[in-house]
Short mmCIF file of C-alpha atoms in Angstrom, two decimals:
data_model
loop_
_atom_site.label_atom_id
_atom_site.label_comp_id
_atom_site.label_asym_id
_atom_site.label_seq_id
_atom_site.Cartn_x
_atom_site.Cartn_y
_atom_site.Cartn_z
CA ASN X 1 -0.11 -0.18 0.07
CA SER X 2 1.12 3.53 -0.83
CA LYS X 3 2.38 5.98 1.89
CA VAL X 4 2.45 9.11 -0.29
CA ILE X 5 1.01 11.80 1.47
CA GLN X 6 -0.81 14.69 -0.47
CA THR X 7 -2.42 17.73 1.11
CA PRO X 8 -4.62 19.41 1.12
CA ARG X 9 -7.22 16.72 -0.42
CA TYR X 10 -9.23 19.79 -1.69
CA LEU X 11 -8.62 22.76 -2.71
CA VAL X 12 -10.98 25.64 -4.09
CA LYS X 13 -9.66 28.85 -5.94
CA GLY X 14 -10.92 31.69 -8.11
CA GLN X 15 -9.68 32.29 -11.39
CA GLY X 16 -6.59 33.97 -11.27
CA GLN X 17 -5.71 32.74 -7.82
CA LYS X 18 -2.44 30.73 -6.92
CA ALA X 19 -3.15 26.94 -6.03
CA LYS X 20 -0.51 25.14 -4.28
CA MET X 21 -0.41 21.53 -3.20
CA ARG X 22 2.13 19.50 -1.49
CA CYS X 23 3.25 15.96 -1.90
CA ILE X 24 5.48 13.86 0.76
CA PRO X 25 6.83 11.13 -1.14
CA GLU X 26 7.61 7.38 0.28
CA LYS X 27 10.54 7.50 2.58
CA GLY X 28 13.64 6.77 0.69
CA HIS X 29 11.88 7.33 -2.72
CA PRO X 30 13.94 9.76 -4.66
CA VAL X 31 12.02 10.25 -7.61
CA VAL X 32 8.65 12.02 -7.62
CA PHE X 33 5.93 12.58 -10.29
CA TRP X 34 3.11 14.98 -10.81
CA TYR X 35 0.12 14.04 -13.01
CA GLN X 36 -3.12 15.57 -13.65
CA GLN X 37 -6.48 13.56 -14.19
CA ASN X 38 -8.92 15.59 -15.94
CA LYS X 39 -12.80 15.07 -15.39
CA ASN X 40 -12.89 12.36 -18.43
CA ASN X 41 -10.27 10.41 -16.70
CA GLU X 42 -7.40 11.72 -18.87
CA PHE X 43 -3.96 11.69 -17.29
CA LYS X 44 -1.47 14.11 -18.29
CA PHE X 45 2.29 13.67 -17.00
CA LEU X 46 3.23 17.46 -16.08
CA ILE X 47 6.71 16.89 -14.08
CA ASN X 48 9.32 14.54 -12.31
CA PHE X 49 12.11 14.91 -10.00
CA GLN X 50 14.92 12.97 -8.99
CA ASN X 51 15.92 14.31 -5.58
CA GLN X 52 15.77 17.81 -6.20
CA GLU X 53 16.65 18.02 -9.46
CA VAL X 54 13.91 18.33 -12.46
CA LEU X 55 14.16 15.42 -15.18
CA GLN X 56 11.15 15.99 -17.53
CA GLN X 57 8.61 18.37 -17.66
CA ILE X 58 5.81 19.32 -20.01
CA ASP X 59 5.40 22.91 -21.80
CA MET X 60 2.10 23.51 -19.80
CA THR X 61 4.55 23.24 -16.70
CA GLU X 62 7.19 25.46 -17.59
CA LYS X 63 4.54 28.54 -18.28
CA ARG X 64 2.20 28.51 -15.28
CA PHE X 65 2.93 25.72 -13.03
CA SER X 66 5.81 25.76 -10.77
CA ALA X 67 7.19 22.66 -9.08
CA GLU X 68 9.92 21.85 -6.48
CA CYS X 69 11.07 18.97 -4.38
CA PRO X 70 13.57 21.02 -1.64
CA SER X 71 15.52 18.62 0.42
CA ASN X 72 13.86 17.80 4.04
CA SER X 73 10.58 19.35 2.96
CA PRO X 74 7.53 18.27 1.15
CA CYS X 75 7.48 18.53 -2.82
CA SER X 76 4.98 21.12 -3.91
CA LEU X 77 3.04 22.03 -7.21
CA GLU X 78 2.04 25.55 -7.65
CA ILE X 79 -0.09 26.81 -10.42
CA GLN X 80 0.37 30.78 -10.46
CA SER X 81 -2.83 31.86 -11.95
CA SER X 82 -5.29 29.55 -12.09
CA GLU X 83 -7.74 28.75 -14.88
CA ALA X 84 -11.10 27.04 -14.81
CA GLY X 85 -9.25 24.09 -17.19
CA ASP X 86 -6.98 23.65 -14.39
CA SER X 87 -9.78 22.21 -12.39
CA ALA X 88 -8.66 18.27 -11.79
CA LEU X 89 -7.30 15.87 -9.76
CA TYR X 90 -3.42 16.12 -9.18
CA LEU X 91 -1.79 13.11 -8.38
CA CYS X 92 1.69 12.64 -6.81
CA ALA X 93 3.78 9.30 -7.35
CA SER X 94 7.03 8.30 -5.98
CA SER X 95 9.51 5.43 -6.99
CA LEU X 96 12.94 4.20 -6.36
CA GLY X 97 13.91 5.02 -9.69
CA GLN X 98 13.52 1.97 -12.23
CA ASP X 99 10.67 0.78 -10.23
CA THR X 100 7.08 1.00 -9.56
CA GLN X 101 5.69 4.23 -8.89
CA TYR X 102 3.35 4.75 -5.75
CA PHE X 103 0.45 7.18 -5.84
CA GLY X 104 -0.91 9.43 -3.09
CA PRO X 105 -4.60 10.02 -2.95
CA GLY X 106 -4.61 13.24 -4.99
CA THR X 107 -5.31 16.70 -4.59
CA ARG X 108 -8.77 17.84 -6.06
CA LEU X 109 -8.56 21.26 -7.23
CA LEU X 110 -11.75 23.45 -8.21
CA VAL X 111 -11.21 26.30 -10.03
CA LEU X 112 -14.43 28.88 -9.68
CA LYS B 1 -5.38 8.89 -31.37
CA THR B 2 -5.64 6.89 -27.98
CA GLN B 3 -2.83 4.77 -27.16
CA VAL B 4 -4.84 2.98 -24.22
CA GLU B 5 -8.36 1.89 -24.86
CA GLN B 6 -10.42 0.28 -22.16
CA SER B 7 -13.95 -1.21 -22.52
CA PRO B 8 -16.57 -1.25 -21.54
CA GLN B 9 -16.64 2.51 -20.65
CA SER B 10 -19.00 1.21 -17.81
CA LEU B 11 -20.47 -1.72 -16.26
CA VAL B 12 -23.09 -2.85 -13.96
CA VAL B 13 -23.16 -6.13 -12.22
CA ARG B 14 -24.82 -7.79 -9.45
CA GLN B 15 -22.85 -8.56 -6.15
CA GLY B 16 -21.56 -12.53 -6.40
CA GLU B 17 -20.99 -12.18 -10.32
CA ASN B 18 -17.86 -12.06 -12.19
CA CYS B 19 -16.74 -9.55 -14.39
CA VAL B 20 -13.93 -9.25 -17.30
CA LEU B 21 -12.62 -5.71 -18.03
CA GLN B 22 -10.65 -5.25 -21.65
CA CYS B 23 -7.46 -3.09 -22.36
CA ASN B 24 -6.11 -2.70 -25.91
CA TYR B 25 -3.28 -0.80 -26.40
CA SER B 26 -0.74 0.73 -29.40
CA VAL B 27 1.86 1.86 -26.72
CA THR B 28 5.64 0.92 -27.74
CA PRO B 29 7.70 -0.18 -26.28
CA ASP B 30 5.49 -2.35 -24.00
CA ASN B 31 7.84 -2.86 -20.85
CA HIS B 32 4.82 -3.61 -18.57
CA LEU B 33 1.33 -3.30 -18.15
CA ARG B 34 -0.44 -2.49 -14.58
CA TRP B 35 -4.08 -2.30 -13.43
CA PHE B 36 -5.23 0.22 -11.06
CA LYS B 37 -8.14 0.43 -8.95
CA GLN B 38 -9.31 4.01 -8.34
CA ASP B 39 -12.18 4.80 -5.87
CA THR B 40 -14.00 7.82 -6.54
CA GLY B 41 -11.96 10.93 -6.20
CA LYS B 42 -9.19 9.17 -4.59
CA GLY B 43 -5.82 7.79 -5.62
CA LEU B 44 -4.79 4.64 -7.53
CA VAL B 45 -4.05 1.20 -6.01
CA SER B 46 -2.02 -1.49 -7.94
CA LEU B 47 -3.96 -4.57 -8.10
CA THR B 48 -1.19 -6.49 -10.48
CA VAL B 49 1.46 -5.98 -12.80
CA LEU B 50 2.05 -7.89 -15.97
CA VAL B 51 5.63 -8.22 -17.59
CA ASP B 52 5.88 -11.18 -19.75
CA GLN B 53 5.12 -11.69 -23.71
CA LYS B 54 2.11 -13.80 -22.64
CA ASP B 55 1.74 -13.10 -18.73
CA LYS B 56 -1.05 -14.18 -16.25
CA THR B 57 -1.49 -12.95 -12.52
CA SER B 58 -3.51 -13.73 -9.78
CA ASN B 59 -4.01 -11.60 -6.74
CA GLY B 60 -7.08 -13.16 -4.65
CA ARG B 61 -10.23 -12.58 -6.58
CA TYR B 62 -8.46 -10.58 -9.34
CA SER B 63 -6.70 -12.18 -12.58
CA ALA B 64 -5.17 -10.80 -15.17
CA THR B 65 -3.79 -11.75 -18.70
CA LEU B 66 -1.43 -10.02 -20.93
CA ASP B 67 -0.43 -10.93 -24.68
CA LYS B 68 1.88 -8.58 -26.00
CA ASP B 69 1.61 -9.83 -29.58
CA ALA B 70 -2.17 -8.77 -29.67
CA LYS B 71 -1.22 -5.91 -27.57
CA HIS B 72 -4.35 -6.89 -25.36
CA SER B 73 -5.04 -7.58 -21.36
CA THR B 74 -8.30 -8.58 -19.40
CA LEU B 75 -8.81 -8.10 -15.71
CA HIS B 76 -11.05 -10.52 -14.22
CA ILE B 77 -13.16 -10.05 -11.26
CA THR B 78 -14.44 -12.91 -9.47
CA ALA B 79 -17.64 -12.78 -6.93
CA THR B 80 -17.71 -9.33 -7.01
CA LEU B 81 -18.19 -7.60 -3.81
CA LEU B 82 -19.99 -3.63 -3.07
CA ASP B 83 -16.49 -2.44 -2.43
CA ASP B 84 -15.27 -3.23 -6.14
CA THR B 85 -17.29 -0.27 -7.01
CA ALA B 86 -14.42 1.82 -8.55
CA THR B 87 -12.97 2.83 -11.70
CA TYR B 88 -10.26 0.18 -12.93
CA ILE B 89 -7.51 1.77 -15.14
CA CYS B 90 -5.07 0.13 -17.48
CA VAL B 91 -1.56 1.58 -17.52
CA VAL B 92 1.09 0.76 -19.95
CA GLY B 93 4.49 1.38 -19.62
CA ALA B 94 7.32 1.96 -21.73
CA SER B 95 9.68 2.05 -19.00
CA PHE B 96 8.59 2.49 -15.20
CA ASN B 97 9.22 5.89 -15.64
CA LYS B 98 6.99 6.77 -18.81
CA LEU B 99 3.29 5.47 -18.02
CA THR B 100 0.38 5.80 -20.60
CA PHE B 101 -3.04 5.68 -19.04
CA GLY B 102 -6.27 4.24 -20.04
CA ALA B 103 -9.45 6.45 -19.49
CA GLY B 104 -10.64 3.36 -17.00
CA THR B 105 -13.77 1.44 -16.87
CA ARG B 106 -16.34 2.43 -14.36
CA LEU B 107 -17.62 -0.50 -12.47
CA ALA B 108 -20.65 -0.34 -10.41
CA VAL B 109 -21.86 -3.48 -8.06
CA CYS B 110 -24.96 -3.52 -6.99
CA PRO B 111 -26.72 -5.55 -4.14
#
């Protein structure tokens, strides 16, 4: 069973507001992933880290999304200026590297 | 084009019945295929992972098959329970870091 912790579980923001969510990966897992699951159950990979370094990210993440995984602190994903289309379930996963990804329960973001 | 197609989109069964969920994919390479269960509004719980060219796994009431030649997988749930009500998601991994997700099959188990 996954021990990935995500907070908050639910987040409601107005358009243009910042939205920040956090993830604590499983202990000892150096690789962290962020995914967006929209209302049609479509998953989109956003970004992943190995320790504090970004491994891969998509264009959307580069422009309005920022993410970091500081040492000894939770990882975070922040949307600088929320849009209605950002409403989704944001899933964090962690892994040892070339191994299974373990998913957290997600943060459900609603942008009004 | 959808790279991982799941069918049916939704399914209703009575408690105690068996059901079969299908997953067809076009992802290459297909290093592994995993089935997840997602309760409404919650994260993904791994049920089983298939790796071999023709693979079979069993995990309690869940069993799964994979045929990489046909790029096809099935998930069988035996003697369904009310708690099996969830969305079942098929995920194909080109590697453990590159995953392609299906849109899921919504299963409802009725008393």
